Amino acid sequence: MSRPAKSNNAAPAISPDIFSFSDLSSRPASVQQAYAYVRQGIITGRFPEGSRITEKEVAEALGLSRTPVRDGIRLLVSDGFLVLRPNAGATVRVWSDPEVREIYAARILVESELAALAAERMDARTLEELRQVEDEMESRGPDVSDANLERISTLNRRFHALIYEAAGNARLLAMRAKAVELKVILGTRRSYDRDRLARTFQHHRELIDASRRPLPSGPSRDWCPPARWPRHRLRRVRGSPHGTFHR
């Protein structure tokens, strides 16, 4: 398992609080441990794209036998984090630009529908909590220091969790979880600058404002802010390198 030297230009560490695709609840604790160890190493950049992951080194690092490590690696392959190559074993997946654009396209279509559903179904209590979370996100202005981005990242996950919970559509939530793939996660924090952060705040306010008033049904629904603004971002990503969106 190769471990490249640390770079001074490395992106800030990303929180591990992201979607796990496989249902690990019925798996032995040792399998969950192996899965989490490798997955977290990929997310934080300790195991970069193309790195080889061996059962032996993972087992030694965790003090496990190779059997649960093998099972954990198989799950990571199934979830798209790793690929199996002849005579090379498991390596960290390398994402192409077209693949990343497809992932963003899927996410945006699903998330825009979740946002529109949430705007229709959100109760006053959830709306007030959403406003409070956004107020806290904006409390330090467009500060793009590592410390503030880490704080905003936590609040941002809470903001969107409230929206998706209010939408009340389990199937769409499952589709979104599958679309939140590795390259998206690795690329988001690097892309923040003051202008992008300000646009994130503006988009959040649009969602809050849209949730305060009734939404039309049928074809006109596409003109509502919660369904509309994610599609504007899709047009940007189709002609841009990956890592251009804020979430």
PDB file of C-alpha atoms in Angstrom:
ATOM      1  CA  MET A   1       0.000   0.000   0.000  1.00  0.00           C
ATOM      2  CA  SER A   2       1.884   3.045  -1.195  1.00  0.00           C
ATOM      3  CA  ARG A   3       2.016   6.136   0.994  1.00  0.00           C
ATOM      4  CA  PRO A   4       3.320   9.219  -0.819  1.00  0.00           C
ATOM      5  CA  ALA A   5       5.119  11.977   1.039  1.00  0.00           C
ATOM      6  CA  LYS A   6       2.941  14.756   2.386  1.00  0.00           C
ATOM      7  CA  SER A   7       2.690  17.857   0.242  1.00  0.00           C
ATOM      8  CA  ASN A   8       2.533  21.372   1.624  1.00  0.00           C
ATOM      9  CA  ASN A   9      -0.103  22.099  -1.014  1.00  0.00           C
ATOM     10  CA  ALA A  10      -2.410  19.284   0.084  1.00  0.00           C
ATOM     11  CA  ALA A  11      -6.100  20.115   0.341  1.00  0.00           C
ATOM     12  CA  PRO A  12      -7.592  20.488   3.837  1.00  0.00           C
ATOM     13  CA  ALA A  13      -8.769  17.244   5.363  1.00  0.00           C
ATOM     14  CA  ILE A  14     -12.374  16.362   4.606  1.00  0.00           C
ATOM     15  CA  SER A  15     -14.701  15.236   7.349  1.00  0.00           C
ATOM     16  CA  PRO A  16     -15.444  11.490   7.259  1.00  0.00           C
ATOM     17  CA  ASP A  17     -19.115  12.222   7.860  1.00  0.00           C
ATOM     18  CA  ILE A  18     -20.257  11.271   4.350  1.00  0.00           C
ATOM     19  CA  PHE A  19     -22.428   8.599   2.856  1.00  0.00           C
ATOM     20  CA  SER A  20     -21.385   4.987   3.123  1.00  0.00           C
ATOM     21  CA  PHE A  21     -22.942   3.067   0.244  1.00  0.00           C
ATOM     22  CA  SER A  22     -22.803  -0.464   1.632  1.00  0.00           C
ATOM     23  CA  ASP A  23     -25.053  -1.504   4.481  1.00  0.00           C
ATOM     24  CA  LEU A  24     -22.455  -2.471   7.065  1.00  0.00           C
ATOM     25  CA  SER A  25     -24.876  -2.995   9.951  1.00  0.00           C
ATOM     26  CA  SER A  26     -24.945  -6.787   9.520  1.00  0.00           C
ATOM     27  CA  ARG A  27     -21.212  -7.117   8.894  1.00  0.00           C
ATOM     28  CA  PRO A  28     -18.735  -8.198  11.591  1.00  0.00           C
ATOM     29  CA  ALA A  29     -17.027  -5.356  13.436  1.00  0.00           C
ATOM     30  CA  SER A  30     -13.675  -6.349  11.931  1.00  0.00           C
ATOM     31  CA  VAL A  31     -15.039  -5.937   8.389  1.00  0.00           C
ATOM     32  CA  GLN A  32     -16.484  -2.548   9.286  1.00  0.00           C
ATOM     33  CA  GLN A  33     -13.136  -1.529  10.750  1.00  0.00           C
ATOM     34  CA  ALA A  34     -11.199  -2.516   7.628  1.00  0.00           C
ATOM     35  CA  TYR A  35     -13.735  -0.799   5.367  1.00  0.00           C
ATOM     36  CA  ALA A  36     -13.644   2.416   7.407  1.00  0.00           C
ATOM     37  CA  TYR A  37      -9.841   2.471   7.611  1.00  0.00           C
ATOM     38  CA  VAL A  38      -9.287   2.270   3.867  1.00  0.00           C
ATOM     39  CA  ARG A  39     -12.230   4.501   3.003  1.00  0.00           C
ATOM     40  CA  GLN A  40     -11.072   7.209   5.381  1.00  0.00           C
ATOM     41  CA  GLY A  41      -7.554   6.964   3.957  1.00  0.00           C
ATOM     42  CA  ILE A  42      -8.949   7.568   0.488  1.00  0.00           C
ATOM     43  CA  ILE A  43     -11.126  10.483   1.589  1.00  0.00           C
ATOM     44  CA  THR A  44      -8.309  12.288   3.409  1.00  0.00           C
ATOM     45  CA  GLY A  45      -5.869  11.741   0.555  1.00  0.00           C
ATOM     46  CA  ARG A  46      -3.569   9.380   2.448  1.00  0.00           C
ATOM     47  CA  PHE A  47      -4.267   6.834  -0.288  1.00  0.00           C
ATOM     48  CA  PRO A  48      -4.442   8.853  -3.528  1.00  0.00           C
ATOM     49  CA  GLU A  49      -5.917   7.781  -6.830  1.00  0.00           C
ATOM     50  CA  GLY A  50      -4.057   4.815  -8.288  1.00  0.00           C
ATOM     51  CA  SER A  51      -2.527   3.705  -4.966  1.00  0.00           C
ATOM     52  CA  ARG A  52      -2.328  -0.044  -4.408  1.00  0.00           C
ATOM     53  CA  ILE A  53      -4.139  -1.382  -1.331  1.00  0.00           C
ATOM     54  CA  THR A  54      -2.971  -4.761  -0.040  1.00  0.00           C
ATOM     55  CA  GLU A  55      -4.725  -7.055   2.412  1.00  0.00           C
ATOM     56  CA  LYS A  56      -1.444  -7.699   4.219  1.00  0.00           C
ATOM     57  CA  GLU A  57      -0.664  -4.065   5.034  1.00  0.00           C
ATOM     58  CA  VAL A  58      -4.227  -3.230   6.077  1.00  0.00           C
ATOM     59  CA  ALA A  59      -4.367  -6.303   8.288  1.00  0.00           C
ATOM     60  CA  GLU A  60      -1.057  -5.400   9.919  1.00  0.00           C
ATOM     61  CA  ALA A  61      -2.086  -1.772  10.442  1.00  0.00           C
ATOM     62  CA  LEU A  62      -5.296  -2.820  12.213  1.00  0.00           C
ATOM     63  CA  GLY A  63      -4.149  -6.014  13.894  1.00  0.00           C
ATOM     64  CA  LEU A  64      -6.725  -8.069  11.988  1.00  0.00           C
ATOM     65  CA  SER A  65      -6.612 -11.297  10.029  1.00  0.00           C
ATOM     66  CA  ARG A  66      -6.721 -10.988   6.267  1.00  0.00           C
ATOM     67  CA  THR A  67     -10.222 -12.462   5.913  1.00  0.00           C
ATOM     68  CA  PRO A  68     -12.197  -9.435   7.207  1.00  0.00           C
ATOM     69  CA  VAL A  69      -9.823  -7.122   5.358  1.00  0.00           C
ATOM     70  CA  ARG A  70     -10.543  -9.020   2.144  1.00  0.00           C
ATOM     71  CA  ASP A  71     -14.283  -8.615   2.748  1.00  0.00           C
ATOM     72  CA  GLY A  72     -13.875  -4.912   3.446  1.00  0.00           C
ATOM     73  CA  ILE A  73     -11.905  -4.420   0.245  1.00  0.00           C
ATOM     74  CA  ARG A  74     -14.591  -6.238  -1.739  1.00  0.00           C
ATOM     75  CA  LEU A  75     -17.204  -3.847  -0.359  1.00  0.00           C
ATOM     76  CA  LEU A  76     -15.050  -0.869  -1.312  1.00  0.00           C
ATOM     77  CA  VAL A  77     -14.770  -2.267  -4.831  1.00  0.00           C
ATOM     78  CA  SER A  78     -18.544  -2.678  -4.955  1.00  0.00           C
ATOM     79  CA  ASP A  79     -19.010   0.913  -3.771  1.00  0.00           C
ATOM     80  CA  GLY A  80     -16.659   2.305  -6.401  1.00  0.00           C
ATOM     81  CA  PHE A  81     -13.834   3.436  -4.128  1.00  0.00           C
ATOM     82  CA  LEU A  82     -11.445   0.703  -5.328  1.00  0.00           C
ATOM     83  CA  VAL A  83     -10.972  -1.292  -8.529  1.00  0.00           C
ATOM     84  CA  LEU A  84      -9.492  -4.755  -8.988  1.00  0.00           C
ATOM     85  CA  ARG A  85      -6.862  -5.060 -11.687  1.00  0.00           C
ATOM     86  CA  PRO A  86      -5.169  -8.246 -12.997  1.00  0.00           C
ATOM     87  CA  ASN A  87      -1.801  -8.847 -11.300  1.00  0.00           C
ATOM     88  CA  ALA A  88      -2.168  -5.606  -9.328  1.00  0.00           C
ATOM     89  CA  GLY A  89      -4.892  -6.340  -6.808  1.00  0.00           C
ATOM     90  CA  ALA A  90      -6.984  -3.483  -5.418  1.00  0.00           C
ATOM     91  CA  THR A  91      -6.109   0.098  -6.321  1.00  0.00           C
ATOM     92  CA  VAL A  92      -7.807   3.397  -5.515  1.00  0.00           C
ATOM     93  CA  ARG A  93     -10.114   4.316  -8.360  1.00  0.00           C
ATOM     94  CA  VAL A  94      -9.007   7.028 -10.788  1.00  0.00           C
ATOM     95  CA  TRP A  95     -11.917   9.194 -11.923  1.00  0.00           C
ATOM     96  CA  SER A  96     -12.083  10.627 -15.440  1.00  0.00           C
ATOM     97  CA  ASP A  97     -13.597  14.036 -16.174  1.00  0.00           C
ATOM     98  CA  PRO A  98     -16.594  12.513 -18.032  1.00  0.00           C
ATOM     99  CA  GLU A  99     -17.314  10.236 -15.054  1.00  0.00           C
ATOM    100  CA  VAL A 100     -17.238  13.168 -12.653  1.00  0.00           C
ATOM    101  CA  ARG A 101     -19.557  15.213 -14.869  1.00  0.00           C
ATOM    102  CA  GLU A 102     -21.991  12.289 -14.965  1.00  0.00           C
ATOM    103  CA  ILE A 103     -21.916  12.060 -11.176  1.00  0.00           C
ATOM    104  CA  TYR A 104     -22.645  15.773 -10.825  1.00  0.00           C
ATOM    105  CA  ALA A 105     -25.452  15.547 -13.378  1.00  0.00           C
ATOM    106  CA  ALA A 106     -27.112  12.730 -11.432  1.00  0.00           C
ATOM    107  CA  ARG A 107     -26.712  14.542  -8.132  1.00  0.00           C
ATOM    108  CA  ILE A 108     -28.129  17.799  -9.423  1.00  0.00           C
ATOM    109  CA  LEU A 109     -31.224  16.232 -10.971  1.00  0.00           C
ATOM    110  CA  VAL A 110     -31.991  14.327  -7.767  1.00  0.00           C
ATOM    111  CA  GLU A 111     -31.146  17.195  -5.413  1.00  0.00           C
ATOM    112  CA  SER A 112     -33.257  19.709  -7.331  1.00  0.00           C
ATOM    113  CA  GLU A 113     -36.289  17.420  -6.975  1.00  0.00           C
ATOM    114  CA  LEU A 114     -35.589  16.876  -3.268  1.00  0.00           C
ATOM    115  CA  ALA A 115     -35.360  20.637  -2.779  1.00  0.00           C
ATOM    116  CA  ALA A 116     -38.660  21.211  -4.564  1.00  0.00           C
ATOM    117  CA  LEU A 117     -40.376  18.516  -2.482  1.00  0.00           C
ATOM    118  CA  ALA A 118     -38.957  19.995   0.709  1.00  0.00           C
ATOM    119  CA  ALA A 119     -40.228  23.446  -0.221  1.00  0.00           C
ATOM    120  CA  GLU A 120     -43.733  21.978  -0.522  1.00  0.00           C
ATOM    121  CA  ARG A 121     -43.642  19.867   2.645  1.00  0.00           C
ATOM    122  CA  MET A 122     -41.429  21.715   5.134  1.00  0.00           C
ATOM    123  CA  ASP A 123     -43.109  22.704   8.404  1.00  0.00           C
ATOM    124  CA  ALA A 124     -42.534  25.980  10.251  1.00  0.00           C
ATOM    125  CA  ARG A 125     -40.251  24.433  12.867  1.00  0.00           C
ATOM    126  CA  THR A 126     -37.906  22.920  10.283  1.00  0.00           C
ATOM    127  CA  LEU A 127     -37.917  26.152   8.286  1.00  0.00           C
ATOM    128  CA  GLU A 128     -36.880  28.111  11.367  1.00  0.00           C
ATOM    129  CA  GLU A 129     -34.075  25.649  12.098  1.00  0.00           C
ATOM    130  CA  LEU A 130     -32.942  25.943   8.485  1.00  0.00           C
ATOM    131  CA  ARG A 131     -32.800  29.734   8.837  1.00  0.00           C
ATOM    132  CA  GLN A 132     -30.801  29.459  12.074  1.00  0.00           C
ATOM    133  CA  VAL A 133     -28.272  27.097  10.500  1.00  0.00           C
ATOM    134  CA  GLU A 134     -27.797  29.463   7.570  1.00  0.00           C
ATOM    135  CA  ASP A 135     -27.416  32.453   9.891  1.00  0.00           C
ATOM    136  CA  GLU A 136     -24.641  30.596  11.686  1.00  0.00           C
ATOM    137  CA  MET A 137     -22.990  29.639   8.388  1.00  0.00           C
ATOM    138  CA  GLU A 138     -22.871  33.292   7.340  1.00  0.00           C
ATOM    139  CA  SER A 139     -21.858  34.641  10.749  1.00  0.00           C
ATOM    140  CA  ARG A 140     -18.185  35.030   9.783  1.00  0.00           C
ATOM    141  CA  GLY A 141     -18.788  36.288   6.269  1.00  0.00           C
ATOM    142  CA  PRO A 142     -16.835  34.976   3.244  1.00  0.00           C
ATOM    143  CA  ASP A 143     -13.920  33.727   5.357  1.00  0.00           C
ATOM    144  CA  VAL A 144     -12.165  30.917   3.462  1.00  0.00           C
ATOM    145  CA  SER A 145      -9.665  29.974   6.157  1.00  0.00           C
ATOM    146  CA  ASP A 146      -9.314  26.241   6.813  1.00  0.00           C
ATOM    147  CA  ALA A 147     -10.894  26.611  10.265  1.00  0.00           C
ATOM    148  CA  ASN A 148     -13.960  28.417   8.939  1.00  0.00           C
ATOM    149  CA  LEU A 149     -14.394  26.047   5.999  1.00  0.00           C
ATOM    150  CA  GLU A 150     -14.389  23.130   8.429  1.00  0.00           C
ATOM    151  CA  ARG A 151     -17.051  24.915  10.517  1.00  0.00           C
ATOM    152  CA  ILE A 152     -19.130  25.729   7.429  1.00  0.00           C
ATOM    153  CA  SER A 153     -18.792  22.172   6.130  1.00  0.00           C
ATOM    154  CA  THR A 154     -20.426  20.791   9.279  1.00  0.00           C
ATOM    155  CA  LEU A 155     -23.230  23.357   9.140  1.00  0.00           C
ATOM    156  CA  ASN A 156     -23.698  22.805   5.408  1.00  0.00           C
ATOM    157  CA  ARG A 157     -24.283  19.098   5.941  1.00  0.00           C
ATOM    158  CA  ARG A 158     -26.895  19.950   8.570  1.00  0.00           C
ATOM    159  CA  PHE A 159     -28.569  22.465   6.248  1.00  0.00           C
ATOM    160  CA  HIS A 160     -28.963  19.956   3.441  1.00  0.00           C
ATOM    161  CA  ALA A 161     -29.922  17.127   5.784  1.00  0.00           C
ATOM    162  CA  LEU A 162     -32.874  19.239   6.977  1.00  0.00           C
ATOM    163  CA  ILE A 163     -33.965  19.790   3.381  1.00  0.00           C
ATOM    164  CA  TYR A 164     -33.676  16.148   2.386  1.00  0.00           C
ATOM    165  CA  GLU A 165     -35.466  14.957   5.531  1.00  0.00           C
ATOM    166  CA  ALA A 166     -38.300  17.406   4.839  1.00  0.00           C
ATOM    167  CA  ALA A 167     -38.624  16.074   1.282  1.00  0.00           C
ATOM    168  CA  GLY A 168     -39.762  12.731   2.685  1.00  0.00           C
ATOM    169  CA  ASN A 169     -38.759  10.622  -0.315  1.00  0.00           C
ATOM    170  CA  ALA A 170     -36.621   7.658   0.705  1.00  0.00           C
ATOM    171  CA  ARG A 171     -36.000   6.478  -2.850  1.00  0.00           C
ATOM    172  CA  LEU A 172     -34.625   9.829  -3.966  1.00  0.00           C
ATOM    173  CA  LEU A 173     -32.455   9.963  -0.851  1.00  0.00           C
ATOM    174  CA  ALA A 174     -31.004   6.558  -1.712  1.00  0.00           C
ATOM    175  CA  MET A 175     -30.311   7.725  -5.263  1.00  0.00           C
ATOM    176  CA  ARG A 176     -28.557  10.820  -3.952  1.00  0.00           C
ATOM    177  CA  ALA A 177     -26.389   8.761  -1.617  1.00  0.00           C
ATOM    178  CA  LYS A 178     -25.198   6.652  -4.533  1.00  0.00           C
ATOM    179  CA  ALA A 179     -24.405   9.771  -6.560  1.00  0.00           C
ATOM    180  CA  VAL A 180     -22.197  11.277  -3.829  1.00  0.00           C
ATOM    181  CA  GLU A 181     -19.064   9.546  -5.061  1.00  0.00           C
ATOM    182  CA  LEU A 182     -15.455   9.951  -4.158  1.00  0.00           C
ATOM    183  CA  LYS A 183     -14.202  12.495  -6.647  1.00  0.00           C
ATOM    184  CA  VAL A 184     -16.996  14.885  -5.758  1.00  0.00           C
ATOM    185  CA  ILE A 185     -16.029  14.705  -2.095  1.00  0.00           C
ATOM    186  CA  LEU A 186     -12.335  15.137  -2.757  1.00  0.00           C
ATOM    187  CA  GLY A 187     -12.831  18.066  -5.107  1.00  0.00           C
ATOM    188  CA  THR A 188     -15.301  20.249  -3.236  1.00  0.00           C
ATOM    189  CA  ARG A 189     -13.252  21.801  -0.470  1.00  0.00           C
ATOM    190  CA  ARG A 190     -10.445  22.756  -2.854  1.00  0.00           C
ATOM    191  CA  SER A 191     -12.855  24.792  -4.977  1.00  0.00           C
ATOM    192  CA  TYR A 192     -14.004  27.289  -2.324  1.00  0.00           C
ATOM    193  CA  ASP A 193     -13.109  30.945  -2.736  1.00  0.00           C
ATOM    194  CA  ARG A 194     -14.811  34.086  -1.421  1.00  0.00           C
ATOM    195  CA  ASP A 195     -17.070  34.496  -4.470  1.00  0.00           C
ATOM    196  CA  ARG A 196     -18.128  30.848  -4.453  1.00  0.00           C
ATOM    197  CA  LEU A 197     -18.844  30.974  -0.742  1.00  0.00           C
ATOM    198  CA  ALA A 198     -21.005  34.070  -1.250  1.00  0.00           C
ATOM    199  CA  ARG A 199     -22.926  32.257  -3.999  1.00  0.00           C
ATOM    200  CA  THR A 200     -23.452  29.290  -1.683  1.00  0.00           C
ATOM    201  CA  PHE A 201     -24.994  31.610   0.904  1.00  0.00           C
ATOM    202  CA  GLN A 202     -27.207  33.173  -1.771  1.00  0.00           C
ATOM    203  CA  HIS A 203     -28.413  29.784  -3.002  1.00  0.00           C
ATOM    204  CA  HIS A 204     -29.261  28.733   0.529  1.00  0.00           C
ATOM    205  CA  ARG A 205     -31.295  31.905   1.027  1.00  0.00           C
ATOM    206  CA  GLU A 206     -33.178  31.181  -2.193  1.00  0.00           C
ATOM    207  CA  LEU A 207     -34.120  27.754  -0.849  1.00  0.00           C
ATOM    208  CA  ILE A 208     -35.272  29.230   2.457  1.00  0.00           C
ATOM    209  CA  ASP A 209     -37.331  31.941   0.720  1.00  0.00           C
ATOM    210  CA  ALA A 210     -38.908  29.410  -1.638  1.00  0.00           C
ATOM    211  CA  SER A 211     -39.950  27.258   1.311  1.00  0.00           C
ATOM    212  CA  ARG A 212     -41.891  30.153   2.812  1.00  0.00           C
ATOM    213  CA  ARG A 213     -44.431  30.363  -0.006  1.00  0.00           C
ATOM    214  CA  PRO A 214     -46.635  27.881  -1.888  1.00  0.00           C
ATOM    215  CA  LEU A 215     -45.120  26.297  -4.977  1.00  0.00           C
ATOM    216  CA  PRO A 216     -46.942  25.685  -8.262  1.00  0.00           C
ATOM    217  CA  SER A 217     -47.435  22.130  -9.437  1.00  0.00           C
ATOM    218  CA  GLY A 218     -46.918  20.567 -12.834  1.00  0.00           C
ATOM    219  CA  PRO A 219     -44.566  21.879 -15.542  1.00  0.00           C
ATOM    220  CA  SER A 220     -44.288  25.356 -13.976  1.00  0.00           C
ATOM    221  CA  ARG A 221     -42.573  23.771 -10.976  1.00  0.00           C
ATOM    222  CA  ASP A 222     -39.260  23.829 -12.895  1.00  0.00           C
ATOM    223  CA  TRP A 223     -39.263  27.609 -12.561  1.00  0.00           C
ATOM    224  CA  CYS A 224     -39.217  27.519  -8.771  1.00  0.00           C
ATOM    225  CA  PRO A 225     -35.875  28.506  -7.211  1.00  0.00           C
ATOM    226  CA  PRO A 226     -35.245  25.210  -5.390  1.00  0.00           C
ATOM    227  CA  ALA A 227     -35.649  23.219  -8.579  1.00  0.00           C
ATOM    228  CA  ARG A 228     -33.988  25.785 -10.816  1.00  0.00           C
ATOM    229  CA  TRP A 229     -30.643  26.838  -9.364  1.00  0.00           C
ATOM    230  CA  PRO A 230     -29.003  23.399  -9.199  1.00  0.00           C
ATOM    231  CA  ARG A 231     -29.603  23.012 -12.946  1.00  0.00           C
ATOM    232  CA  HIS A 232     -27.749  26.283 -13.586  1.00  0.00           C
ATOM    233  CA  ARG A 233     -24.754  24.749 -11.823  1.00  0.00           C
ATOM    234  CA  LEU A 234     -25.013  21.663 -14.030  1.00  0.00           C
ATOM    235  CA  ARG A 235     -24.417  23.791 -17.122  1.00  0.00           C
ATOM    236  CA  ARG A 236     -21.188  25.076 -15.536  1.00  0.00           C
ATOM    237  CA  VAL A 237     -19.834  21.645 -14.722  1.00  0.00           C
ATOM    238  CA  ARG A 238     -20.447  20.292 -18.208  1.00  0.00           C
ATOM    239  CA  GLY A 239     -17.803  22.633 -19.562  1.00  0.00           C
ATOM    240  CA  SER A 240     -15.454  22.733 -16.576  1.00  0.00           C
ATOM    241  CA  PRO A 241     -12.888  20.543 -14.822  1.00  0.00           C
ATOM    242  CA  HIS A 242     -14.222  18.553 -11.899  1.00  0.00           C
ATOM    243  CA  GLY A 243     -14.328  20.085  -8.462  1.00  0.00           C
ATOM    244  CA  THR A 244     -16.263  23.225  -9.454  1.00  0.00           C
ATOM    245  CA  PHE A 245     -19.324  22.892  -7.223  1.00  0.00           C
ATOM    246  CA  HIS A 246     -19.652  23.939  -3.634  1.00  0.00           C
ATOM    247  CA  ARG A 247     -20.986  20.815  -1.921  1.00  0.00           C
TER     248      ARG A 247
END
